[in-house]
Structure formats: C-alpha cells, structure tokens
Short mmCIF file of C-alpha atoms in Angstrom, two decimals:
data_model
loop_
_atom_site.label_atom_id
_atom_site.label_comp_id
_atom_site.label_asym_id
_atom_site.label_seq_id
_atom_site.Cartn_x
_atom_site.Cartn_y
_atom_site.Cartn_z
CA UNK A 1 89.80 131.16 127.46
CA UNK A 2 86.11 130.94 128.39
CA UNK A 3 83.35 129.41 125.89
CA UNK A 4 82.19 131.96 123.72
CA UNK A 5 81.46 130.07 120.75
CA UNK A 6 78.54 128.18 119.92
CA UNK A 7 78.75 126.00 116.93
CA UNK A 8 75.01 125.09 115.39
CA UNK A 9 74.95 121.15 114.98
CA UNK A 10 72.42 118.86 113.35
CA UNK A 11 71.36 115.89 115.68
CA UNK A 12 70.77 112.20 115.10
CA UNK A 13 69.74 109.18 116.74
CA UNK A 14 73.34 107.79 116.88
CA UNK A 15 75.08 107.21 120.43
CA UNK A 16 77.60 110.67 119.24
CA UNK A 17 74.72 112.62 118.10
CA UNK A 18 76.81 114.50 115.72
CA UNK A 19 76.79 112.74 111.91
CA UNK A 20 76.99 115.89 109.62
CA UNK A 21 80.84 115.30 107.75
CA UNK A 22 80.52 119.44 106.99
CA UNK A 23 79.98 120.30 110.84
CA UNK A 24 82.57 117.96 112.06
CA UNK A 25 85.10 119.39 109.80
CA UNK A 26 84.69 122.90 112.19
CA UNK A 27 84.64 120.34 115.21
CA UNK A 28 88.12 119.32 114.46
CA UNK A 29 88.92 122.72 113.59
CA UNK A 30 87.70 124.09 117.34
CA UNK A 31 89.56 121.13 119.02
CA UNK A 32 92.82 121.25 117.77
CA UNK A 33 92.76 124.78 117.79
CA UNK A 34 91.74 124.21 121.78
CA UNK A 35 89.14 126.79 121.24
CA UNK A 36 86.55 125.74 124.31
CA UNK A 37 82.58 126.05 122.35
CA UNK A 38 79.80 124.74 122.65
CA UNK A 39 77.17 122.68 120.43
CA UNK A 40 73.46 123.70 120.23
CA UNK A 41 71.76 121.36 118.42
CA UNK A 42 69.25 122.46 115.64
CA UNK A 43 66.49 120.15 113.60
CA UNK A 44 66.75 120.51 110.03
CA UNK A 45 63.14 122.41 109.79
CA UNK A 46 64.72 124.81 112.19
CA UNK A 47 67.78 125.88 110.42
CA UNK A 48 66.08 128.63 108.86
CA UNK A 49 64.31 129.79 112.17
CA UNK A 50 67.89 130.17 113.56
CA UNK A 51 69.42 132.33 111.14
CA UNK A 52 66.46 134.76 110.95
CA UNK A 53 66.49 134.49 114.84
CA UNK A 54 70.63 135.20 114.76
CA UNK A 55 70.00 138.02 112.25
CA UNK A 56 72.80 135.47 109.95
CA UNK A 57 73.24 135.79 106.07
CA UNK A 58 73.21 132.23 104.76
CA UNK A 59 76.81 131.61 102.49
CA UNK A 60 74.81 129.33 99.92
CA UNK A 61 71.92 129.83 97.63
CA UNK A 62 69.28 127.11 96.00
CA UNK A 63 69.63 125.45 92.71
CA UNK A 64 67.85 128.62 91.53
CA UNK A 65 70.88 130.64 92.33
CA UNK A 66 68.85 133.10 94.16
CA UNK A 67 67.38 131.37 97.23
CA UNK A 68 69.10 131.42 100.48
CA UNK A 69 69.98 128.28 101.38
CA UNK A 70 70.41 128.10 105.16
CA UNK A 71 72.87 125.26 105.83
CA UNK A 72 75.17 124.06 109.48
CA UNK A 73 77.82 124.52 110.42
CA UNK A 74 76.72 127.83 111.50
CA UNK A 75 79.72 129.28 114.25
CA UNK A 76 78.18 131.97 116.48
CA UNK A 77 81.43 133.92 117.66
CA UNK A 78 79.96 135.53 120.84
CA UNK A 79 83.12 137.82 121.58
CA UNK A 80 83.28 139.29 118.38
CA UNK A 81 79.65 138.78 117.62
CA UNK A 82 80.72 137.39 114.13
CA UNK A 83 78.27 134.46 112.09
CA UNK A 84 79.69 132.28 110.28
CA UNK A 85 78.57 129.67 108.33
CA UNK A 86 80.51 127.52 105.42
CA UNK A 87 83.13 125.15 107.10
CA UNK A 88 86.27 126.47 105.37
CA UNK A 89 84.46 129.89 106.12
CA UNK A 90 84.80 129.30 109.42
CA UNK A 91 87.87 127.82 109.46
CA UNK A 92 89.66 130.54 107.70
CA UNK A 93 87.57 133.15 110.13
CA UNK A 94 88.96 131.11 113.06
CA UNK A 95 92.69 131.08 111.45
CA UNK A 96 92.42 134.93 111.56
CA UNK A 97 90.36 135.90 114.65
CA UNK A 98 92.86 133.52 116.78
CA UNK A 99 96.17 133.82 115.35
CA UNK A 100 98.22 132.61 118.51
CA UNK A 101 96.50 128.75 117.98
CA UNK A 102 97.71 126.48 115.38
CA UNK A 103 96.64 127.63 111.99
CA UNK A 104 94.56 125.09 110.18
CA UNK A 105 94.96 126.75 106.60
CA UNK A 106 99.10 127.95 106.65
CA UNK A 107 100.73 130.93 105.40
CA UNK A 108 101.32 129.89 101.59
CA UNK A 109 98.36 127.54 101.25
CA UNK A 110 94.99 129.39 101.33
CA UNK A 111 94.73 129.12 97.29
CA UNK A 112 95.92 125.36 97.45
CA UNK A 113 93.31 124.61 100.23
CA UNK A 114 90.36 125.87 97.67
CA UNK A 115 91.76 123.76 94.90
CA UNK A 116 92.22 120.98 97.14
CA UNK A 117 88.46 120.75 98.24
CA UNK A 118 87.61 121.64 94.60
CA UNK A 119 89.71 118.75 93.02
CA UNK A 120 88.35 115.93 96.10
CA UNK A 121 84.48 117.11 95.19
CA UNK A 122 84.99 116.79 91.75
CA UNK A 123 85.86 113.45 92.50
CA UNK A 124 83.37 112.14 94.85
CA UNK A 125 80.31 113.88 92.25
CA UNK A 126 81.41 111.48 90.03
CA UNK A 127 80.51 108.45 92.24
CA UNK A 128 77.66 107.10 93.80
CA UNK A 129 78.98 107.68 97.20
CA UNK A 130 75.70 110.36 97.64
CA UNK A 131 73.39 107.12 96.34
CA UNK A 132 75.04 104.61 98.81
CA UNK A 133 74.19 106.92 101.61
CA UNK A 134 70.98 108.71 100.96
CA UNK A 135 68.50 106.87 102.60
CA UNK A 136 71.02 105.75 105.31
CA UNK A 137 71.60 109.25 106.54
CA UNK A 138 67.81 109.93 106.31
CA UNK A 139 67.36 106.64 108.52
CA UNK A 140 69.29 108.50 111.58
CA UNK A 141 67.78 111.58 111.82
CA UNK A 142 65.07 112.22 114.33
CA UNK A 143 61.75 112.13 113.76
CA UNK A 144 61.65 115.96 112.57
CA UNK A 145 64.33 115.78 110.62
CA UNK A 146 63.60 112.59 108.34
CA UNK A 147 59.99 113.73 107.78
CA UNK A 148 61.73 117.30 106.39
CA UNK A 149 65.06 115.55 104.91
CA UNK A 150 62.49 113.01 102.76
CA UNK A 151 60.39 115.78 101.76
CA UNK A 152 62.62 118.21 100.52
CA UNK A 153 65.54 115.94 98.81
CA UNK A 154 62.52 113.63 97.40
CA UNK A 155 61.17 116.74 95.98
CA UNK A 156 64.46 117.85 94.28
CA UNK A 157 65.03 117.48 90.70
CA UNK A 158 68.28 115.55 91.37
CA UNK A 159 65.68 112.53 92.86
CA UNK A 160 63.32 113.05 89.73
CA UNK A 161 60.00 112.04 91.99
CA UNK A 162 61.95 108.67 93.12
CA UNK A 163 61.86 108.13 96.53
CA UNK A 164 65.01 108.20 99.01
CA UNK A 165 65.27 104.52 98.39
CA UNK A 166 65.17 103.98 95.40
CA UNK A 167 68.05 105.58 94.08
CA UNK A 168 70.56 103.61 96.86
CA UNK A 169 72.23 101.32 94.51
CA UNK A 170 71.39 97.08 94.96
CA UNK A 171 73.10 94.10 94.22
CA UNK A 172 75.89 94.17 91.30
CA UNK A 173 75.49 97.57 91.15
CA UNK A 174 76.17 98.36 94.40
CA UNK A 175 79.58 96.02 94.03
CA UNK A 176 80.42 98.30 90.55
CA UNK A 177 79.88 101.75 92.25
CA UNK A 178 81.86 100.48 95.60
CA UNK A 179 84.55 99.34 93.23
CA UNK A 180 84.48 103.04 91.39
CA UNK A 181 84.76 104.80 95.10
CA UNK A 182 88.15 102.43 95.69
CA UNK A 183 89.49 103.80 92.45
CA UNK A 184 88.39 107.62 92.89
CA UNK A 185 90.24 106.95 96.35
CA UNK A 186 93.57 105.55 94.90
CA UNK A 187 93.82 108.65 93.00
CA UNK A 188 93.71 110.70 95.73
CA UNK A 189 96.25 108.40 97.76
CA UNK A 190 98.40 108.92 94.72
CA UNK A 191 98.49 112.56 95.93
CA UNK A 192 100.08 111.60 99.50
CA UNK A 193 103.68 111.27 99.79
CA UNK A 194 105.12 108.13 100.30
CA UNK A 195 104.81 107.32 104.35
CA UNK A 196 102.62 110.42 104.75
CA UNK A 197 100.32 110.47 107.03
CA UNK A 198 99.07 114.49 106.34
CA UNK A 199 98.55 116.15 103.47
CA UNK A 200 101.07 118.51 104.12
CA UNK A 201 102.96 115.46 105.08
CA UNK A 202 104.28 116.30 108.97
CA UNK A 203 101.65 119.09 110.01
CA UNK A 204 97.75 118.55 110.02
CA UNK A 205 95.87 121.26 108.31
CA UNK A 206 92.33 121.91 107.53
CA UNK A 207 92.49 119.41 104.36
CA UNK A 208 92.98 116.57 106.50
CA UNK A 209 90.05 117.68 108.65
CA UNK A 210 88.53 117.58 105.27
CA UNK A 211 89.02 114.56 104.31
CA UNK A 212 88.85 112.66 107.66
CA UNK A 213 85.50 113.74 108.21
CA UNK A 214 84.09 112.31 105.02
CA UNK A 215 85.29 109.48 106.29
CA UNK A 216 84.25 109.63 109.59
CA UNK A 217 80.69 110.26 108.06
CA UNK A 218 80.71 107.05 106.55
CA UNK A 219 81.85 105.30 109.87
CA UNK A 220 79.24 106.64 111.55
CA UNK A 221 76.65 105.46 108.78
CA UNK A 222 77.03 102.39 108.30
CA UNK A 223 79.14 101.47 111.66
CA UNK A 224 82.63 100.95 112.82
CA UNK A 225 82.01 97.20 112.03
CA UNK A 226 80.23 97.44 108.81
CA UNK A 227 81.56 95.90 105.64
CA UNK A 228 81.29 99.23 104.12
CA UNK A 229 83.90 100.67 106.87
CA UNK A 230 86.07 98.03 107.17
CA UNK A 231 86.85 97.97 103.08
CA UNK A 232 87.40 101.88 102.95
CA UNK A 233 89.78 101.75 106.35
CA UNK A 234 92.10 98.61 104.70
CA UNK A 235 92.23 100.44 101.22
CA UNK A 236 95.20 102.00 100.12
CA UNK A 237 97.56 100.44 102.63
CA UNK A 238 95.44 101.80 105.65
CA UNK A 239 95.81 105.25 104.96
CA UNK A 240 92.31 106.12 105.67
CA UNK A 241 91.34 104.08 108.78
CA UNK A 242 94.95 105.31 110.20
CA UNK A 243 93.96 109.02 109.79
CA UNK A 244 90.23 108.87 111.05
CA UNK A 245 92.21 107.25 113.98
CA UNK A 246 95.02 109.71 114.39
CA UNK A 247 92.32 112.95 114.49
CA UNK A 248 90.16 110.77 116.74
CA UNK A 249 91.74 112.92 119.77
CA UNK A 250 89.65 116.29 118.09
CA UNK A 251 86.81 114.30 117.83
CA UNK A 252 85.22 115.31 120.78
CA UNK A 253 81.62 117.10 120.92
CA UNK A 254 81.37 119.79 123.78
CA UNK B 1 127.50 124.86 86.54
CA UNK B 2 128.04 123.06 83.26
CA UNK B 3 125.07 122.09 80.69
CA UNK B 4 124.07 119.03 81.43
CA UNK B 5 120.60 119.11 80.58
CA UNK B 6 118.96 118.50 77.12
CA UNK B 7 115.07 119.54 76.95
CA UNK B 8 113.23 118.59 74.04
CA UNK B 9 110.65 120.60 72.55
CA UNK B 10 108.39 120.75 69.63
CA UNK B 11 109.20 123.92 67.11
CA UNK B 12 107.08 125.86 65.40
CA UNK B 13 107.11 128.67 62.88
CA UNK B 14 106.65 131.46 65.54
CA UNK B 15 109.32 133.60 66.27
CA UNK B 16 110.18 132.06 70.06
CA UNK B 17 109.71 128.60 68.13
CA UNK B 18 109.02 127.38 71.03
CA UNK B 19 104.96 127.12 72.00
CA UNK B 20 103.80 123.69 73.67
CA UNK B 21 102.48 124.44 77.52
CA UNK B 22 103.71 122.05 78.66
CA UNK B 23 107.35 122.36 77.97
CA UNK B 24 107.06 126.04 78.59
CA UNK B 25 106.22 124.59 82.43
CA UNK B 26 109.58 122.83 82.50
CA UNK B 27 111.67 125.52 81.00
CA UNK B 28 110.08 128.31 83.31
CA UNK B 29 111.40 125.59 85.91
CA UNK B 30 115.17 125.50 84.82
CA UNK B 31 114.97 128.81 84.15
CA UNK B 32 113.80 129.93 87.91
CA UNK B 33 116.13 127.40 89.20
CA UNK B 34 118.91 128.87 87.39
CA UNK B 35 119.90 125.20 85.62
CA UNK B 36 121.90 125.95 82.28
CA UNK B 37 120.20 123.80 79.75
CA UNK B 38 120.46 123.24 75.74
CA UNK B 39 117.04 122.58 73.79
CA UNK B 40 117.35 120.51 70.92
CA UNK B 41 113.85 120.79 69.10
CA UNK B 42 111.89 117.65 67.58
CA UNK B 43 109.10 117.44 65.38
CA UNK B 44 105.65 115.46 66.46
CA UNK B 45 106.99 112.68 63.73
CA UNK B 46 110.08 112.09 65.18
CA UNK B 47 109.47 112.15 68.88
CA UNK B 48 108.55 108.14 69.03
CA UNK B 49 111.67 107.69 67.58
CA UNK B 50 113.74 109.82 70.22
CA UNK B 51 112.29 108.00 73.23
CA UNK B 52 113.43 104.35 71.29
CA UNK B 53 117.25 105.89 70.92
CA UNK B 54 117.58 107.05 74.02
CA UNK B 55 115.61 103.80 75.83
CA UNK B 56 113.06 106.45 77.70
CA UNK B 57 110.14 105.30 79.15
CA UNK B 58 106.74 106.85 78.10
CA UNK B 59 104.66 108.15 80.57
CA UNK B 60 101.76 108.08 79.66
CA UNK B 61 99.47 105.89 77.24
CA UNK B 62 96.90 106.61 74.70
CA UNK B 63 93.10 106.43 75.22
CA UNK B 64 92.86 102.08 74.75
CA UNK B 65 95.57 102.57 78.79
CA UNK B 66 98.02 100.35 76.56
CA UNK B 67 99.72 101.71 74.00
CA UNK B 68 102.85 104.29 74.95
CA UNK B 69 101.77 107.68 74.21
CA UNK B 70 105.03 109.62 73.40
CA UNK B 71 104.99 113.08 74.63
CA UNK B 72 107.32 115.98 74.96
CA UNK B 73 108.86 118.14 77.19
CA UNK B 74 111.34 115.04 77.83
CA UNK B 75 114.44 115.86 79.44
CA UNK B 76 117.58 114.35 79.89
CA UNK B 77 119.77 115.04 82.62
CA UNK B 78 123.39 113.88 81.85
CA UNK B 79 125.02 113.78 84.64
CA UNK B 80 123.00 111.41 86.10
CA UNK B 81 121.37 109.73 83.34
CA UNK B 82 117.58 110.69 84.26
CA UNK B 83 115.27 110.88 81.42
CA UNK B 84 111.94 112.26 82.42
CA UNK B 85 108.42 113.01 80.81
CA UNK B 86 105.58 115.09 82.22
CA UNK B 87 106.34 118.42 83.20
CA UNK B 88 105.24 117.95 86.63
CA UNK B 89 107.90 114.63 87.26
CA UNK B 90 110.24 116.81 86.02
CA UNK B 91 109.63 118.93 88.59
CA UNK B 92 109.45 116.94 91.28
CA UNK B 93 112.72 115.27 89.35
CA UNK B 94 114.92 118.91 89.61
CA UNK B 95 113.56 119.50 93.03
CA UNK B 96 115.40 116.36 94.42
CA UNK B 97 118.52 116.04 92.16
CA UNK B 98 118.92 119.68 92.87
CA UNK B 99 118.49 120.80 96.15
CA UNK B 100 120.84 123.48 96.42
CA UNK B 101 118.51 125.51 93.91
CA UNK B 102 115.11 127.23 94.83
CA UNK B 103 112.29 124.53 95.33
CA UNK B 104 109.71 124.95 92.76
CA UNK B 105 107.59 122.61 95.04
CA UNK B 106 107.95 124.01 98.13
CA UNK B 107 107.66 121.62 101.29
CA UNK B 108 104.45 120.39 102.32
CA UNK B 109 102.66 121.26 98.85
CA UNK B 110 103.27 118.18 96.94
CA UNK B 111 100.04 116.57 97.26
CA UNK B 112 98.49 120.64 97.19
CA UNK B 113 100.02 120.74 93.49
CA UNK B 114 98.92 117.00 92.43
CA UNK B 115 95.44 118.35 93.44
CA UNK B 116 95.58 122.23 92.00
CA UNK B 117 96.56 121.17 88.78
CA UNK B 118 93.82 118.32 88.62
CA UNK B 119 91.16 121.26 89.66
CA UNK B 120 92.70 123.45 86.85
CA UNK B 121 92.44 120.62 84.31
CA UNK B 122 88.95 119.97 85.39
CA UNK B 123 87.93 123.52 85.28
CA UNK B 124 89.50 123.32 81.51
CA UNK B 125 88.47 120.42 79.95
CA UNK B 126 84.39 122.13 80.93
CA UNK B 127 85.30 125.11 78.51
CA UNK B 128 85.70 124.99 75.23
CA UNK B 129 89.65 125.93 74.94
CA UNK B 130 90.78 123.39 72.93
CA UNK B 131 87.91 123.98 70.40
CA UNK B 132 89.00 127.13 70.31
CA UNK B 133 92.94 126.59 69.84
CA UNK B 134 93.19 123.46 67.57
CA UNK B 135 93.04 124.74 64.13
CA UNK B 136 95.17 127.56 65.53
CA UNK B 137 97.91 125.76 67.23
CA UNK B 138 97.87 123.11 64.05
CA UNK B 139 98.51 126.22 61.89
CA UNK B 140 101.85 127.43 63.83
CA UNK B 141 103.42 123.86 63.16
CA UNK B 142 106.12 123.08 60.37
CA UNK B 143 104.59 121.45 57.48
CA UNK B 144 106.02 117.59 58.73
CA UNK B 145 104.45 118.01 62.60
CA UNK B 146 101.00 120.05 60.91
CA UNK B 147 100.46 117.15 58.54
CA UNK B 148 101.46 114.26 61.46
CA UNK B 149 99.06 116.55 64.37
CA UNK B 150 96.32 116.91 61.44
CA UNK B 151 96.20 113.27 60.73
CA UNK B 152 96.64 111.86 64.14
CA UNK B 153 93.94 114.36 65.68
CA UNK B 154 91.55 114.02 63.01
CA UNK B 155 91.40 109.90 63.28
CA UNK B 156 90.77 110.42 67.54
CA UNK B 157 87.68 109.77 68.70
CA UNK B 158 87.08 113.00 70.32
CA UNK B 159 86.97 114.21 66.75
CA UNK B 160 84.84 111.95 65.76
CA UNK B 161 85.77 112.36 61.56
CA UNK B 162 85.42 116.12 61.77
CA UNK B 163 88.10 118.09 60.61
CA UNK B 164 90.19 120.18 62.89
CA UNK B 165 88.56 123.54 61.55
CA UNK B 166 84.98 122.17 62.11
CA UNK B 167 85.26 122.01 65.45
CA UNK B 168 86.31 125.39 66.10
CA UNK B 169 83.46 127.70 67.53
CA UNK B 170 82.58 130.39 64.92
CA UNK B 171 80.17 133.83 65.63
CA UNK B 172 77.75 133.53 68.45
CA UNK B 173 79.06 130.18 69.69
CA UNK B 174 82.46 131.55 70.05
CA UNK B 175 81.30 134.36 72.19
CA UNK B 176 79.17 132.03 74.44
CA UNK B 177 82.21 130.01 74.97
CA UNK B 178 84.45 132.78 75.24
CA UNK B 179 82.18 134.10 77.83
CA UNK B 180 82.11 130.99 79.78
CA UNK B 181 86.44 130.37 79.99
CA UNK B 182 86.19 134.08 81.74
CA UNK B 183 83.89 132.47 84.23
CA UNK B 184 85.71 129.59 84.57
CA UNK B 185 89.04 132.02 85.33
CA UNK B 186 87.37 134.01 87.37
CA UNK B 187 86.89 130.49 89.40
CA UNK B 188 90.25 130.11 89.68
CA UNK B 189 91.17 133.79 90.31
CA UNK B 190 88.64 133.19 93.75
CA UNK B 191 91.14 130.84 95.20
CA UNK B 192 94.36 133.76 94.95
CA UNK B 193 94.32 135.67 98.38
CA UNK B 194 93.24 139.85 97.46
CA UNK B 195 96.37 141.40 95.87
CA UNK B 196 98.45 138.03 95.68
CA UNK B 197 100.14 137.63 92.24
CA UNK B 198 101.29 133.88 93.54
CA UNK B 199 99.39 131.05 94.35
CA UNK B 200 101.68 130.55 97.13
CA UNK B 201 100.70 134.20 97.86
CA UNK B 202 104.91 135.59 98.21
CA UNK B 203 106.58 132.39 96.88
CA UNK B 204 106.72 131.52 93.29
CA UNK B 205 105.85 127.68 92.67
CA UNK B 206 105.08 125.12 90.32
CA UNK B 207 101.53 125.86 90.45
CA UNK B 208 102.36 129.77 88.65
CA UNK B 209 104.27 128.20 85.79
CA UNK B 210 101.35 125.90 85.33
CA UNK B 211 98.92 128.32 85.15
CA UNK B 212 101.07 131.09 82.90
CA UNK B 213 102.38 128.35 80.47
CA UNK B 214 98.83 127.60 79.99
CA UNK B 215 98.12 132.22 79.33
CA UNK B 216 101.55 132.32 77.69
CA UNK B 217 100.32 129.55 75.07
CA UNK B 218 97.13 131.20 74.31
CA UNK B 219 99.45 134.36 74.00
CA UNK B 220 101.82 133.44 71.68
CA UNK B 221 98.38 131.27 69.04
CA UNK B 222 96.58 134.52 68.64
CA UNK B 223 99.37 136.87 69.11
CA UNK B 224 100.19 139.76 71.79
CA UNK B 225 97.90 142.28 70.12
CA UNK B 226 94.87 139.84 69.51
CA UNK B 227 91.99 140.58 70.98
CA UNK B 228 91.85 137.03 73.11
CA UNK B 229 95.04 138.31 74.78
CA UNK B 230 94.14 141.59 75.16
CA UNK B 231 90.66 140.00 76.90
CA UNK B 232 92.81 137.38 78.94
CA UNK B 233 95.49 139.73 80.56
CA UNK B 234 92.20 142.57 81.29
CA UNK B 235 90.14 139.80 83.32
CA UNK B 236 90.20 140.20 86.60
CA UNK B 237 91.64 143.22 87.55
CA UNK B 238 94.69 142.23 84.93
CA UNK B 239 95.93 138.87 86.75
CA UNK B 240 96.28 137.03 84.06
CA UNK B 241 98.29 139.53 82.03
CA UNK B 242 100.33 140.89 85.03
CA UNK B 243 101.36 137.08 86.01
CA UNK B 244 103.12 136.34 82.15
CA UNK B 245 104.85 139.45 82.37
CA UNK B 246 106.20 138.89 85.80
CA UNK B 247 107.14 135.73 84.98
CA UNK B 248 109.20 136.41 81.46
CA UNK B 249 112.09 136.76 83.04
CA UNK B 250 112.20 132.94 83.37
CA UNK B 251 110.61 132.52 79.51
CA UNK B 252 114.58 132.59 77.65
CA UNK B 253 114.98 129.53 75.21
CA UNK B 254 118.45 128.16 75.44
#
C-alpha cells in the first residue's frame, strides 16, 4: 500500500511530539490497521486555516451550538479524497473504506462502542482529571500554541476569568480529587472480565485504543516516572500500565 | 427440561400482573433462552422476609452503602441451588449455568453491556421519568405493596417530605420534560446502526431486553392506547414501538 493518508496532528515540545489523547486514538487505529500515513503537524491557531484550506466541514460546534468548532484529528484520505475529522469518525470511516485490515469497531458492536465512550466520559466529567491537567498540557505546547490555548480556554465560561492555573487543584485537594479518579477507575475495571486484558476480552478494538490513549496522555504529561503515572499504572492490579504497554507496538508516529 | 426455576416478582392489579422493569429483563431472558420457569409473586412487604427464608444475599444496599436493600427479580435456580438478584447477574448467571441455550451476552460484550446499561441509566436519571411514573406505578400496586411503596418512598430523601403526587410534573412542565426524554431517546436511538432493530444490529442481547423492559413498563402505567405510548412507539421512525412488539414473543408469564 503506498501513503495516502495524512493524519493532522497537534505538536508539543515533548521528545514524541504527539500529546493529543483524541489524535493518538486514530494513531493506534492507522497502526494496527498497518495503514502506512503520514503526520503533518498543525499549531492550534492554524486548525481553522487548514480546514478552510482542505475545503473540510468541522464534526463539532461551540458551546453556542452553532459555531464550527475545528478540532484534530483531522484524516485527509488522499485516494478517496474523503475528510474526516472526529476519532471514532475516522475510525469507523477507516473500518469501512479498508475492510480487508482488522476491524477496530466489529460486526455486532458499533452501538456498544458509542455507549462505551458515552458511559467512560460521563465518568471522567465528573472528576477533576481536566483540572489536574490544564495548565500542564498548556505548559507543552509551543510557543503558538500556549499563547492561543491560554487565551481561548481562559476566556471560556467553564474557567470563569480564572487563569489556567488556578483552577489545577493544590495540596489536600489535589490528594481528594486523585483519590476520586482511583475510584471512577475501579468502576470501570469492574467492567473487565476477570484476567482480561481487552475489552472485548481476547481481541483489541477501538475501545481499548480509547482508553489507552487517555492514559497514555497522562504519561506523557506528567512523565513515565511521575508520581502521577506510577499510581494510575499500579491501580487496579496493573491493568492500566499493562495495556498502555501492550498497544505500545501501535504507538509509533510516521 | 423440567422447572427448576422460581422467579419472583412483584404483582400488581394490571391484567399481566406482572409490571416491574426489571424483572420483565429477567423473564424476557428465560423466555428467549427457552428455560421453563414458575413465578411465584411477592408483595414489596414481604420481599425482606423471602430473602431471610431462603438465606439469599442482597445485592445491593440502601443510600447510607450499609443496610441490605432487598430487591426483586430474585431467582432461584433449584437444581443447583443459585439464588440471584439484579437482573443483569442473572444474566450473566443463565449464560454460564446454561450454555447449551442462546447467549443473551454474547462473547466479547460483557464489559460493552456493564457500560451500555450505565450510559442508559445516566441518560435516565437526567430526565424526568421517574417524576413522571411514581404516582402512576404506586397506583397499579395492591393496597399492602401501595401503602408499604407510599410510605417507604415518601420518607427517602430524594422526596424530601413531598408526597408522591407532588412530584409529578403537571401542564407546561410535563410537556418540557416530556419533550426532553424524546431527546434523550433520540440519543440513544444515534448509537443503533440505520435500519438495525438490535443493538447487536442481527443478534438479540441483553442490552434489547434492557431497553424494552424499560418501553414495555411505561407501556403497560399509562396503557397501550395512552397518548405517552402512542408518543414513545412513533419516535424515531417507530423504534421504540416496533422493538416491544418484536420482542412479545418472549413477554409470557409462567
């Protein structure tokens, strides 16, 4: 197969370049599919810029409900000339455009995939985990991106005029609110068979991807030998270190 | 096969008798799997007492996560002694003990229906159903379980000293909420795949009976000709409606 798909990333200053959990959800996608792409790497002020350039439709709008909101992953399918953008978007697009690699959503589980990713963000919204890693994602981005990043999230009415760091919880709290992210995980465990790696238990599909690259985003935060990475990767008898390990192998950026 | 299975259910004055969700999910489940059963019918006063003679174990607790919270369906499986609570453990229970019959959780779903029916639940509890059903489902009760469900309900906190009719959404209010548990099905009826009646798209699973117990209940409160059913089974190009009727084949009390 030759490389005829470009996948729109968002760099950083860290040593893989690649932080974004929602773009390295299609990574994994592309890699275990084997689909050969390639990464073009776009600056938060230039998202917009891109799709207007590409001629793309943007899969999200503002709080207003009417807004575009121009996000990456964007997947520029040059053989087909299809745009994608949304991961699962692009995972189910991929599922159907190349039907003789391994399917990431199987026959029989499209519906359960949505609910799946539903259930997990209902979850995670109701911790701090967004708090704990505001200004830290903000600290990696290039100089371009932080200045825009800052701007526009301290101007949303989520932040209420507070700036990036002061919402990042301190001290005791910070304990309580890591202590509520271990408990929001053990309910998810509670969903994995007994000895199951997967959530499909033997095959991988695209809510593992899901779930491993949250993880992976945090790694990459805050640092393979951060506290922070070390207590999520023992939790729950190992289960999530062992998977961000196991999908290492379709980590790869190209 | 002989009967070797006892559900328990809560009656009521309706013609079926039978009208609690959740044991409707476990006899659609006996019924699909083609188990002969006998229900022997207990009212809300009495069902404490059934768990102490028969030495079954709660499984769940109240609101203070101490006290045993006695619920029904509970079923008990003679030949092998079983007795299991919570529709979905029974479930998973028949699945193992009985192999030879269709799975109702197919493999490689488990943790897919753990995390469907928490997104379901979620996307409930937002609306205001239960407003909207209390006074109604108190009112089908026999006069010992009405009293015991009045008295009981109106002391929870939730409540909060109102009576079971004051909470009910009257004129305007109604319609805004009525309005709002369309949206929140129309959420849902995003995750089926175009023309799928199944979750599973071709398969009947666990995850149908869930979400028809759940239509079949509002169904049977406000009656077939009602206009709540008659909204429910139009929405969405008639999903709702056309799922409960495919599915009564598997509704028989025995």
């Amino acid at each position: 197969m030759t490389t005829s798909l470009t996948l729109y990333d968002i760099p950083s200053t860290l040593p893989s370049k690649t932080w974004s959990p929602n773009v390295s959800k299609v990574r994994y996608v592309l890699n275990y599919k084997g689909l050969p792409h390639h990464t073009e790497w776009v600056e938060f002020p230039d998202i917009e810029g891109l799709y207007k350039r590409l001629g793309a439709q943007a899969s999200a709008t503002k709080p207003d409900g009417v807004t575009p909101y121009y996000t990456l992953p964007l997947l520029h399918d040059h053989s087909t000339g299809a745009l994608v953008s949304d991961s699962a978007a692009i995972a189910r697009y991929l599922d159907k455009t190349y039907p003789e690699t391994p399917s990431v959503i199987p026959k029989g589980t499209d519906a359960f995939h949505y609910a799946f990713t539903e259930a997990l963000q209902s979850h995670f919204r109701a911790t701090a985990l967004w708090r704990i890693t505001l200004a830290k994602s903000n600290s990696i981005l290039n100089p371009v991106s932080e200045e825009y990043y800052r701007r526009t999230r301290e101007a949303s009415l989520r932040l209420g005029g507070q700036k990036l760091e002061d919402v990042v919880p301190k001290g005791e709290e910070r304990e309580r609110e890591w202590a509520k992210l271990e408990e929001v995980f053990g309910k998810v465990d509670a969903w994995y068979g007994k000895g199951d790696r997967y959530v499909m238990g033997d095959v991988v599909s695209y809510a593992d991807f899901w779930v491993s690259a949250s993880l992976m985003w945090v790694r990459k935060l805050f640092g393979v030998d951060s506290k922070e990475w070390k207590d999520i990767s023992r939790w729950h008898g190992g289960r999530w270190g062992a998977l961000v390990k196991d999908l290492e192998k379709y980590e790869a950026v190209f």
